Tab-separated table of C-alpha atoms and ligand atoms in Angstrom:
chain	number	residue	atom	x	y	z
A	68	UNK	CA	26.994	12.452	-24.786
A	69	UNK	CA	23.398	12.331	-23.434
A	70	UNK	CA	22.863	10.704	-19.863
A	71	UNK	CA	21.549	7.296	-20.817
A	72	UNK	CA	20.259	6.327	-17.073
A	73	UNK	CA	16.473	5.569	-17.107
A	74	UNK	CA	14.172	7.888	-15.687
A	75	UNK	CA	11.930	6.602	-13.058
A	76	UNK	CA	8.243	7.806	-12.776
A	77	UNK	CA	6.987	6.166	-9.380
A	78	UNK	CA	3.104	6.683	-9.007
A	79	UNK	CA	1.559	5.412	-5.868
A	80	UNK	CA	-2.139	5.604	-4.871
A	81	UNK	CA	-3.247	5.509	-1.191
A	82	UNK	CA	-5.115	2.410	-0.215
A	83	UNK	CA	-5.759	0.800	-3.700
A	84	UNK	CA	-5.945	-2.646	-3.224
A	85	UNK	CA	-4.786	-4.975	-6.150
A	86	UNK	CA	-8.380	-6.521	-6.461
A	87	UNK	CA	-9.665	-3.412	-7.617
A	88	UNK	CA	-7.468	-3.407	-10.611
A	89	UNK	CA	-8.524	-5.368	-13.820
A	90	UNK	CA	-4.961	-6.503	-14.687
A	91	UNK	CA	-5.061	-8.470	-11.315
A	92	UNK	CA	-8.603	-9.678	-12.235
A	93	UNK	CA	-10.718	-7.501	-10.488
A	94	UNK	CA	-14.439	-8.620	-10.303
A	95	UNK	CA	-15.646	-5.176	-9.328
A	96	UNK	CA	-14.305	-2.527	-11.779
A	97	UNK	CA	-11.942	-2.025	-14.942
A	98	UNK	CA	-8.683	-0.051	-14.865
A	99	UNK	CA	-7.619	0.329	-18.625
A	100	UNK	CA	-5.034	2.692	-18.159
A	101	UNK	CA	-3.192	1.119	-15.263
A	102	UNK	CA	-3.567	-2.195	-17.239
A	103	UNK	CA	-1.225	-0.762	-19.664
A	104	UNK	CA	1.565	-0.990	-17.489
A	105	UNK	CA	0.712	-4.839	-17.112
A	106	UNK	CA	0.190	-5.280	-20.813
A	107	UNK	CA	3.358	-3.480	-21.743
A	108	UNK	CA	5.537	-4.669	-18.517
A	109	UNK	CA	5.336	-6.848	-15.385
A	110	UNK	CA	2.824	-7.775	-12.966
A	111	UNK	CA	3.993	-8.944	-9.361
A	112	UNK	CA	1.320	-11.174	-7.687
A	113	UNK	CA	3.089	-11.120	-4.500
A	114	UNK	CA	4.189	-7.739	-3.471
A	115	UNK	CA	3.913	-7.146	0.234
A	116	UNK	CA	4.024	-4.340	2.509
A	117	UNK	CA	6.078	-4.836	5.804
A	118	UNK	CA	3.376	-2.702	7.934
A	119	UNK	CA	0.208	-2.110	6.246
A	120	UNK	CA	-0.528	1.538	6.944
A	121	UNK	CA	0.264	4.534	5.308
A	122	UNK	CA	2.895	6.584	7.017
A	123	UNK	CA	5.167	3.470	7.771
A	124	UNK	CA	4.933	1.950	4.483
A	125	UNK	CA	6.079	5.254	2.750
A	126	UNK	CA	9.020	5.334	4.890
A	127	UNK	CA	10.124	1.792	4.088
A	128	UNK	CA	9.643	2.692	0.471
A	129	UNK	CA	11.884	6.013	0.813
A	130	UNK	CA	14.579	4.325	2.993
A	131	UNK	CA	14.579	0.767	2.112
A	132	UNK	CA	14.466	-0.104	6.159
A	133	UNK	CA	11.797	-1.680	8.128
A	134	UNK	CA	10.019	0.409	10.836
A	135	UNK	CA	11.911	-0.560	13.901
A	136	UNK	CA	14.814	0.823	12.188
A	137	UNK	CA	13.563	3.936	10.599
A	138	UNK	CA	11.395	4.687	13.455
A	139	UNK	CA	8.104	5.291	11.445
A	140	UNK	CA	6.143	2.622	13.289
A	141	UNK	CA	2.550	4.577	13.266
A	142	UNK	CA	0.439	7.272	11.845
A	143	UNK	CA	1.950	9.456	14.542
A	144	UNK	CA	5.686	8.885	14.087
A	145	UNK	CA	6.726	11.179	11.597
A	146	UNK	CA	9.796	10.754	9.530
A	147	UNK	CA	13.280	12.220	10.327
A	148	UNK	CA	14.275	14.105	6.966
A	149	UNK	CA	17.916	13.291	7.673
A	150	UNK	CA	17.243	9.559	6.978
A	151	UNK	CA	19.058	8.340	3.828
A	152	UNK	CA	16.447	7.933	0.991
A	153	UNK	CA	16.685	6.772	-2.550
A	154	UNK	CA	15.503	10.044	-4.202
A	155	UNK	CA	18.532	11.668	-1.982
A	156	UNK	CA	20.998	9.068	-3.566
A	157	UNK	CA	19.595	9.674	-6.898
A	158	UNK	CA	19.907	13.547	-6.676
A	159	UNK	CA	23.333	13.336	-5.354
A	160	UNK	CA	24.368	11.386	-8.545
A	161	UNK	CA	22.780	13.972	-10.808
A	162	UNK	CA	19.098	12.824	-11.070
A	163	UNK	CA	16.192	15.541	-10.902
A	164	UNK	CA	13.824	14.599	-8.291
A	165	UNK	CA	10.327	15.546	-7.318
A	166	UNK	CA	7.563	14.381	-5.299
A	167	UNK	CA	4.176	15.602	-5.720
A	168	UNK	CA	1.059	14.709	-4.019
A	169	UNK	CA	0.593	12.847	-0.620
A	170	UNK	CA	3.632	12.904	1.613
A	171	UNK	CA	2.220	12.019	5.097
A	172	UNK	CA	5.446	11.704	6.880
A	173	UNK	CA	5.148	14.759	8.826
A	174	UNK	CA	6.024	18.754	8.029
A	175	UNK	CA	8.076	21.270	9.483
A	176	UNK	CA	11.399	20.728	11.559
A	177	UNK	CA	13.119	17.757	10.161
A	178	UNK	CA	9.985	16.364	8.603
A	179	UNK	CA	9.581	18.246	5.335
A	180	UNK	CA	10.322	16.178	2.038
A	181	UNK	CA	14.347	16.246	1.581
A	182	UNK	CA	16.238	14.822	-1.412
A	183	UNK	CA	13.908	16.586	-3.730
A	184	UNK	CA	14.714	19.514	-6.136
A	185	UNK	CA	10.937	20.135	-6.301
A	186	UNK	CA	8.181	19.070	-3.838
A	187	UNK	CA	4.612	20.054	-3.466
A	188	UNK	CA	2.562	18.221	-1.084
A	189	UNK	CA	-0.451	17.711	0.716
A	190	UNK	CA	-0.668	18.301	4.704
A	191	UNK	CA	-1.541	15.405	6.283
A	192	UNK	CA	-4.118	13.171	4.521
A	193	UNK	CA	-5.065	16.371	2.386
A	194	UNK	CA	-8.309	17.065	0.946
A	195	UNK	CA	-10.133	15.807	-2.077
A	196	UNK	CA	-11.658	19.130	-3.320
A	197	UNK	CA	-9.707	22.398	-3.460
A	198	UNK	CA	-6.683	20.984	-1.216
A	199	UNK	CA	-4.202	23.149	0.343
A	200	UNK	CA	-0.681	22.083	-0.673
A	201	UNK	CA	2.751	22.795	0.793
A	202	UNK	CA	5.908	23.543	-1.204
A	203	UNK	CA	9.277	25.300	-0.144
A	204	UNK	CA	7.620	28.644	-0.619
A	205	UNK	CA	4.680	27.941	1.735
A	206	UNK	CA	0.920	26.821	1.544
A	207	UNK	CA	-1.754	27.646	-0.753
A	208	UNK	CA	-5.033	26.463	-1.980
A	209	UNK	CA	-5.140	24.938	-5.445
A	210	UNK	CA	-8.701	24.815	-7.012
A	211	UNK	CA	-9.813	21.547	-8.291
A	212	UNK	CA	-10.029	17.889	-7.835
A	213	UNK	CA	-6.957	16.395	-6.012
A	214	UNK	CA	-6.301	13.503	-8.375
A	215	UNK	CA	-6.429	15.925	-11.527
A	216	UNK	CA	-4.011	18.572	-9.648
A	217	UNK	CA	-1.429	16.149	-8.761
A	218	UNK	CA	-1.476	14.936	-12.382
A	219	UNK	CA	-1.096	18.636	-13.815
A	220	UNK	CA	1.657	19.375	-11.446
A	221	UNK	CA	3.494	16.497	-12.374
A	222	UNK	CA	3.045	16.899	-16.114
A	223	UNK	CA	4.053	20.676	-15.470
A	224	UNK	CA	7.155	19.696	-13.639
A	225	UNK	CA	8.246	17.302	-16.607
A	226	UNK	CA	7.659	19.603	-18.962
A	227	UNK	CA	9.980	22.224	-17.194
A	228	UNK	CA	12.652	19.684	-16.288
A	229	UNK	CA	15.902	20.007	-17.823
A	230	UNK	CA	15.952	17.047	-20.757
A	231	UNK	CA	19.652	16.425	-20.537
A	232	UNK	CA	19.492	14.869	-17.252
A	233	UNK	CA	17.575	11.632	-16.185
A	234	UNK	CA	14.601	12.410	-13.694
A	235	UNK	CA	12.792	10.499	-10.750
A	236	UNK	CA	9.258	11.656	-10.078
A	237	UNK	CA	7.128	10.558	-7.354
A	238	UNK	CA	3.601	11.044	-8.126
A	239	UNK	CA	1.391	10.180	-5.020
A	240	UNK	CA	-2.096	10.254	-5.078
A	241	UNK	CA	-4.399	10.735	-2.181
A	242	UNK	CA	-7.013	8.879	-3.588
A	243	UNK	CA	-8.666	6.302	-3.019
A	244	UNK	CA	-8.293	7.072	0.770
A	245	UNK	CA	-11.113	7.244	3.149
A	246	UNK	CA	-13.429	9.624	2.691
A	247	UNK	CA	-13.729	8.152	-0.948
A	248	UNK	CA	-14.970	11.567	-2.472
A	249	UNK	CA	-15.338	11.052	-6.348
A	250	UNK	CA	-15.166	14.241	-8.801
A	251	UNK	CA	-18.100	15.313	-10.823
A	252	UNK	CA	-16.884	13.342	-13.822
A	253	UNK	CA	-17.231	10.156	-12.097
A	254	UNK	CA	-20.089	10.710	-9.386
A	255	UNK	CA	-22.495	8.648	-11.280
A	256	UNK	CA	-20.501	5.699	-12.502
A	257	UNK	CA	-22.218	2.513	-11.287
A	258	UNK	CA	-25.276	4.267	-10.537
A	259	UNK	CA	-27.498	1.547	-12.305
A	260	UNK	CA	-25.697	-1.549	-11.200
A	261	UNK	CA	-24.850	-3.348	-8.035
A	262	UNK	CA	-21.057	-4.079	-7.344
A	263	UNK	CA	-20.827	-7.892	-6.469
A	264	UNK	CA	-19.828	-8.462	-2.762
A	265	UNK	CA	-16.707	-10.743	-1.881
A	266	UNK	CA	-16.692	-14.195	-0.840
A	267	UNK	CA	-15.906	-13.364	2.874
A	268	UNK	CA	-18.633	-10.491	3.018
A	269	UNK	CA	-20.577	-12.251	5.711
A	270	UNK	CA	-17.597	-13.382	7.873
A	271	UNK	CA	-18.503	-14.279	11.489
A	272	UNK	CA	-15.005	-14.241	12.637
A	273	UNK	CA	-15.403	-17.631	14.189
A	274	UNK	CA	-12.382	-19.910	14.487
A	275	UNK	CA	-10.082	-16.859	14.481
A	276	UNK	CA	-8.383	-14.752	17.017
A	277	UNK	CA	-10.166	-12.157	19.251
A	278	UNK	CA	-8.208	-9.672	17.266
A	279	UNK	CA	-10.432	-10.304	14.239
A	280	UNK	CA	-13.534	-9.969	15.796
A	281	UNK	CA	-12.577	-6.900	18.092
A	282	UNK	CA	-11.411	-4.732	15.058
A	283	UNK	CA	-13.698	-1.878	14.528
A	284	UNK	CA	-13.621	-1.479	10.536
A	285	UNK	CA	-16.839	-3.287	9.725
A	286	UNK	CA	-19.137	-2.230	6.798
A	287	UNK	CA	-22.292	-2.897	8.840
A	288	UNK	CA	-21.344	-1.134	12.157
A	289	UNK	CA	-18.392	1.385	11.648
A	290	UNK	CA	-18.734	3.351	8.496
A	291	UNK	CA	-19.975	7.126	9.815
A	292	UNK	CA	-22.516	9.250	8.075
A	293	UNK	CA	-19.556	11.113	6.524
A	294	UNK	CA	-18.363	8.005	4.699
A	295	UNK	CA	-22.000	7.206	3.600
A	296	UNK	CA	-22.985	10.689	2.454
A	297	UNK	CA	-26.386	9.679	2.483
A	298	UNK	CA	-28.956	8.732	5.343
A	299	UNK	CA	-29.579	5.022	5.441
A	300	UNK	CA	-32.943	4.228	3.980
A	301	UNK	CA	-35.551	3.315	6.569
A	302	UNK	CA	-37.076	-0.221	7.050
A	303	UNK	CA	-34.160	-2.228	5.743
A	304	UNK	CA	-33.339	-5.698	7.412
A	305	UNK	CA	-29.807	-5.807	9.124
A	306	UNK	CA	-28.537	-7.516	6.039
A	307	UNK	CA	-30.115	-5.272	3.467
A	308	UNK	CA	-28.685	-2.404	5.562
A	309	UNK	CA	-25.105	-3.930	5.324
A	310	UNK	CA	-25.283	-4.202	1.668
A	311	UNK	CA	-26.695	-0.872	1.088
A	312	UNK	CA	-23.551	0.365	3.069
A	313	UNK	CA	-21.217	-1.534	0.953
A	314	UNK	CA	-22.629	-0.208	-2.147
A	315	UNK	CA	-22.284	3.310	-0.758
A	316	UNK	CA	-18.654	2.630	0.303
A	317	UNK	CA	-17.559	0.623	-2.676
A	318	UNK	CA	-19.154	2.734	-5.461
A	319	UNK	CA	-17.376	5.952	-4.237
A	320	UNK	CA	-14.263	4.068	-3.887
A	321	UNK	CA	-14.203	2.802	-7.202
A	322	UNK	CA	-15.058	6.109	-8.477
A	323	UNK	CA	-11.914	7.564	-7.085
A	324	UNK	CA	-9.964	4.894	-8.657
A	325	UNK	CA	-11.508	5.815	-11.977
A	326	UNK	CA	-10.162	9.275	-11.901
A	327	UNK	CA	-6.636	7.747	-11.104
A	328	UNK	CA	-6.895	5.656	-14.015
A	329	UNK	CA	-7.834	8.211	-16.219
A	330	UNK	CA	-5.038	10.536	-14.926
A	331	UNK	CA	-2.327	7.504	-15.214
A	332	UNK	CA	-3.305	7.553	-18.910
A	333	UNK	CA	-2.659	11.148	-19.094
A	334	UNK	CA	1.049	10.681	-17.677
A	335	UNK	CA	1.461	7.537	-19.999
A	336	UNK	CA	0.330	9.497	-23.121
A	337	UNK	CA	2.857	12.270	-22.283
A	338	UNK	CA	5.716	9.810	-21.916
A	339	UNK	CA	4.642	8.447	-25.433
A	340	UNK	CA	4.298	11.748	-27.091
A	341	UNK	CA	7.688	12.963	-25.712
A	342	UNK	CA	9.542	9.795	-26.847
A	343	UNK	CA	10.396	9.007	-23.286
A	344	UNK	CA	8.590	5.674	-22.880
A	345	UNK	CA	11.426	3.487	-23.900
A	346	UNK	CA	13.885	4.954	-21.188
A	347	UNK	CA	11.578	5.339	-18.416
A	348	UNK	CA	10.722	2.944	-15.674
A	349	UNK	CA	6.978	3.462	-14.633
A	350	UNK	CA	5.738	1.636	-11.517
A	351	UNK	CA	2.144	1.863	-10.384
A	352	UNK	CA	1.817	0.750	-6.671
A	353	UNK	CA	-0.328	1.794	-3.549
A	354	UNK	CA	1.055	2.006	0.036
A	355	UNK	CA	-0.780	-1.029	1.032
A	356	UNK	CA	-3.874	-3.229	0.270
A	357	UNK	CA	-7.231	-2.708	1.481
A	358	UNK	CA	-10.443	-4.470	2.674
A	359	UNK	CA	-12.987	-4.125	0.091
A	360	UNK	CA	-15.681	-5.664	2.044
A	361	UNK	CA	-13.615	-8.751	2.630
A	362	UNK	CA	-14.262	-10.197	5.997
A	363	UNK	CA	-16.928	-7.516	6.423
A	364	UNK	CA	-14.533	-4.752	6.437
A	365	UNK	CA	-13.056	-1.559	5.275
A	366	UNK	CA	-9.563	-0.448	5.891
A	367	UNK	CA	-6.256	-2.180	6.280
A	368	UNK	CA	-3.725	-2.841	9.102
A	369	UNK	CA	-3.920	-6.359	9.692
A	370	UNK	CA	-1.580	-8.926	8.044
A	371	UNK	CA	-4.425	-10.741	5.974
A	372	UNK	CA	-4.020	-10.843	2.442
A	373	UNK	CA	-5.998	-8.424	1.195
A	374	UNK	CA	-4.327	-5.682	3.101
A	375	UNK	CA	-0.850	-7.181	3.085
A	376	UNK	CA	-0.693	-7.318	-0.535
A	377	UNK	CA	0.364	-4.326	-2.777
A	378	UNK	CA	-0.244	-3.926	-6.271
A	379	UNK	CA	2.925	-3.495	-8.222
A	380	UNK	CA	3.015	-2.950	-11.964
A	381	UNK	CA	6.164	-1.958	-13.676
A	382	UNK	CA	7.027	-1.127	-17.187
A	383	UNK	CA	10.588	-0.563	-18.765
A	384	UNK	CA	10.515	-1.790	-22.284
A	385	UNK	CA	14.501	-2.069	-22.257
A	386	UNK	CA	14.614	-4.874	-19.790
A	387	UNK	CA	10.994	-6.115	-18.764
A	388	UNK	CA	9.270	-8.288	-21.141
A	389	UNK	CA	5.720	-7.370	-22.137
A	390	UNK	CA	3.070	-9.096	-20.516
A	391	UNK	CA	5.073	-10.948	-17.984
A	392	UNK	CA	3.909	-12.065	-14.631
A	393	UNK	CA	6.210	-12.913	-11.671
A	394	UNK	CA	4.869	-14.829	-8.538
A	395	UNK	CA	8.228	-14.478	-6.358
A	396	UNK	CA	7.759	-12.278	-3.221
A	397	UNK	CA	9.087	-8.825	-3.419
A	398	UNK	CA	8.495	-6.170	-0.354
A	399	UNK	CA	8.193	-2.535	-0.177
A	400	UNK	CA	11.766	-2.227	1.170
A	401	UNK	CA	12.901	-3.834	-2.020
A	402	UNK	CA	11.582	-0.916	-4.096
A	403	UNK	CA	14.497	1.676	-3.173
A	404	UNK	CA	17.237	-0.930	-3.874
A	405	UNK	CA	15.865	-1.803	-7.057
A	406	UNK	CA	15.663	1.722	-8.612
A	407	UNK	CA	19.225	2.368	-7.441
A	408	UNK	CA	20.714	-0.615	-9.188
A	409	UNK	CA	18.804	0.680	-12.416
A	410	UNK	CA	20.477	3.974	-11.832
A	411	UNK	CA	23.901	2.436	-11.479
A	412	UNK	CA	24.293	3.401	-7.888
A	413	UNK	CA	25.264	0.606	-5.460
A	414	UNK	CA	22.670	-0.144	-2.777
A	415	UNK	CA	24.074	0.988	0.775
A	416	UNK	CA	24.572	-1.681	3.138
A	417	UNK	CA	22.250	-0.344	5.597
A	418	UNK	CA	19.381	-0.829	3.245
A	419	UNK	CA	17.607	-3.805	4.340
A	420	UNK	CA	15.727	-4.739	0.878
A	421	UNK	CA	17.121	-6.502	-1.898
A	422	UNK	CA	17.051	-5.130	-5.795
A	423	UNK	CA	14.577	-7.406	-7.827
A	424	UNK	CA	16.214	-6.285	-11.200
A	425	UNK	CA	17.073	-9.798	-11.865
A	426	UNK	CA	13.373	-10.612	-11.519
A	427	UNK	CA	12.400	-8.149	-14.189
A	428	UNK	CA	14.556	-9.592	-16.605
A	429	UNK	CA	13.217	-13.065	-16.010
A	430	UNK	CA	15.862	-14.611	-13.731
A	431	UNK	CA	14.873	-15.490	-10.320
A	432	UNK	CA	17.899	-16.246	-8.136
A	433	UNK	CA	17.897	-19.500	-6.350
A	434	UNK	CA	18.414	-17.830	-2.962
A	435	UNK	CA	15.366	-15.320	-3.618
A	436	UNK	CA	13.477	-14.604	-0.661
A	437	UNK	CA	10.679	-17.158	0.118
A	438	UNK	CA	9.419	-15.605	3.580
A	439	UNK	CA	8.741	-12.339	4.643
A	440	UNK	CA	8.540	-10.271	8.160
A	441	UNK	CA	5.475	-8.279	8.826
A	442	UNK	CA	5.092	-6.236	11.943
A	443	UNK	CA	1.843	-3.833	12.787
A	444	UNK	CA	2.722	-1.394	15.708
A	445	UNK	CA	-0.102	1.182	15.865
A	446	UNK	CA	-1.975	-1.072	18.662
A	447	UNK	CA	-5.709	-0.409	19.316
A	448	UNK	CA	-6.318	3.148	18.092
A	449	UNK	CA	-9.368	3.993	16.186
A	450	UNK	CA	-9.881	0.714	14.246
A	451	UNK	CA	-8.824	-1.298	17.329
A	452	UNK	CA	-6.559	-3.675	15.601
A	453	UNK	CA	-4.105	-5.525	18.009
A	454	UNK	CA	-0.476	-5.181	17.314
A	455	UNK	CA	0.872	-8.110	15.836
A	456	UNK	CA	3.989	-9.380	14.018
A	457	UNK	CA	4.374	-12.435	11.739
A	458	UNK	CA	5.854	-14.416	8.905
A	459	UNK	CA	4.326	-15.225	5.440
A	460	UNK	CA	5.758	-18.077	3.385
A	461	UNK	CA	4.518	-19.176	0.260
A	462	UNK	CA	2.080	-21.807	1.710
A	463	UNK	CA	1.427	-20.316	5.252
A	464	UNK	CA	0.993	-17.228	7.576
A	465	UNK	CA	1.888	-17.185	11.086
A	466	UNK	CA	0.642	-14.461	13.134
A	467	UNK	CA	1.309	-13.363	16.861
A	468	UNK	CA	-0.850	-10.706	17.997
A	469	UNK	CA	0.751	-9.634	21.202
A	470	UNK	CA	-1.492	-6.744	21.655
A	471	UNK	CA	0.544	-4.051	23.362
A	472	UNK	CA	1.158	-0.472	22.255
A	473	UNK	CA	4.670	-0.692	23.883
A	474	UNK	CA	4.612	2.880	24.517
A	475	UNK	CA	4.456	3.760	20.445
A	476	UNK	CA	3.233	7.111	19.706
A	477	UNK	CA	-0.575	7.001	18.425
A	478	UNK	CA	-0.860	3.262	20.024
A	479	UNK	CA	-3.334	2.610	22.527
A	480	UNK	CA	-2.220	1.821	26.238
A	481	UNK	CA	-4.356	-1.098	27.065
A	482	UNK	CA	-2.885	-4.646	26.944
A	483	UNK	CA	-4.822	-7.676	25.217
A	484	UNK	CA	-3.975	-11.231	26.047
A	485	UNK	CA	-1.447	-12.468	23.286
A	486	UNK	CA	-2.791	-14.975	20.898
A	487	UNK	CA	-1.525	-16.950	17.601
A	488	UNK	CA	-2.934	-17.442	14.294
A	489	UNK	CA	-1.811	-19.707	11.627
A	490	UNK	CA	-3.306	-20.253	8.081
A	491	UNK	CA	-2.754	-22.889	5.401
A	492	UNK	CA	-2.953	-20.417	2.461
A	493	UNK	CA	-3.190	-23.368	0.048
A	494	UNK	CA	-6.402	-24.834	1.609
A	495	UNK	CA	-7.582	-21.601	3.016
A	496	UNK	CA	-6.870	-18.732	0.796
A	497	UNK	CA	-9.326	-16.486	2.535
A	498	UNK	CA	-7.893	-17.108	5.937
A	499	UNK	CA	-11.122	-18.181	7.781
A	500	UNK	CA	-9.655	-21.209	9.784
A	501	UNK	CA	-6.818	-20.685	12.396
A	502	UNK	CA	-5.016	-23.831	12.336
A	503	UNK	CA	-2.477	-22.996	14.968
A	504	UNK	CA	-3.630	-25.493	17.498
A	505	UNK	CA	-4.371	-28.168	14.923
A	506	UNK	CA	-2.141	-31.050	15.796
A	507	UNK	CA	-1.562	-31.696	12.135
A	508	UNK	CA	0.254	-28.437	11.960
A	509	UNK	CA	2.441	-28.965	14.819
A	510	UNK	CA	5.664	-29.331	12.669
A	511	UNK	CA	4.633	-26.276	10.588
A	512	UNK	CA	4.216	-24.092	13.732
A	513	UNK	CA	7.535	-25.137	15.040
A	514	UNK	CA	9.468	-24.559	11.683
A	515	UNK	CA	7.810	-21.160	11.138
A	516	UNK	CA	8.321	-19.960	14.596
A	517	UNK	CA	12.013	-20.583	14.466
A	518	UNK	CA	11.910	-18.960	10.864
A	519	UNK	CA	9.998	-15.736	12.280
A	520	UNK	CA	12.609	-15.401	14.902
A	521	UNK	CA	15.520	-15.802	12.551
A	522	UNK	CA	13.903	-12.988	10.282
A	523	UNK	CA	13.655	-10.854	13.539
A	524	UNK	CA	17.253	-11.430	14.313
A	525	UNK	CA	18.501	-10.861	10.817
A	526	UNK	CA	16.315	-7.806	10.617
A	527	UNK	CA	17.302	-6.394	14.039
A	528	UNK	CA	13.831	-6.494	15.588
A	529	UNK	CA	13.156	-7.965	19.049
A	530	UNK	CA	10.453	-10.417	19.829
A	531	UNK	CA	7.935	-9.285	22.291
A	532	UNK	CA	8.914	-9.994	25.646
A	533	UNK	CA	5.744	-11.752	26.745
A	534	UNK	CA	5.547	-13.915	23.768
A	535	UNK	CA	3.700	-17.238	24.813
B	679	LIG	CA1	-2.838	4.024	2.816
């Protein structure tokens, strides 16, 4: 009797914000192949990461635990390969497993991928063109463009697998991570048009924390020559120069995404051609969101909406209604629990997420989460984002910038004065007005601070000792 458990194809890119996906209403690009997953499956509008930075989010997705538990708090804290992960549990129950592409959780010692029948990954961030890749046999250079190569390798693995057993394949794109290097095929997209700027492009950071104004990820000031790839034209006003830099940045970012989109089409076409579509769960997500000129920034790290929100599209025709949309809150730590449940494997008690399989069949449990805990540990460092933790509910967001690296690897040692921010997301969806000290919100502050503390207790994290 053939194994009827679903296959899992988990496609994750790096730094692809949901507002650069047409299924999410992008104003700046179209992504027809990614949109196929929304058309044939479910779009989640409120999927959030618990720490908006590459390595930590990847560790949470694999382990189902928060970073204070899995120890992967910053880019410099590599994952211990002995930790329990969902691919390991699937493999033990007879799944064929593979990870291809970006790993970014360390190499050597206990840091190479574990729980995979096959792995072939980029070292660190990896290169866009002719990248080195590492597998169990060593390192070699592959000629070509990284997004095409990762897809070629994913297709090859699918073709060579044992068709009698279910598979779980993690296809992890490097793109569209900085330094946003497109391939030849897409290099001239958008040449003859201007990409619209976002509504908060000229944010002056007034009425907010010092953390916002002190971050070093501004389009007008912090993009490097390497990012821009062309000299800034002479004779531009400051405003013109900022807009010129935005166009340089966003066009290359979107060109990288266009290649991802084409390559996702190749994978989906393969599933169709092989009759695998009905029994394969396909996910498209990214390790976090990204600022696309929002607040005048590129990059991520902040608990603000654009970087907190992850795209999450999922297709599984057997259980998910085509074209469905869900507004419930799901988190990166919930992904592995959901995959395990679909595979008929009970979710271990030490995973901190919750399976959202019931949401996918259209039923939201009465006690489904309506708040989430976030913590950014990599204080300072190259983008000078102050360490913070906070809580987001459906209507509000409370953030405490404790501004201390706490000795975490990769964090800066200087300590910043602590400060709070509160946003009313209904009235101020772009988070431009901190109402923490507004007396009209005194009750909200009291309630949210208590809820923040109870989430920390539940998840086993400690409040900052100097919390004000
Ligand atoms: Ca990332």
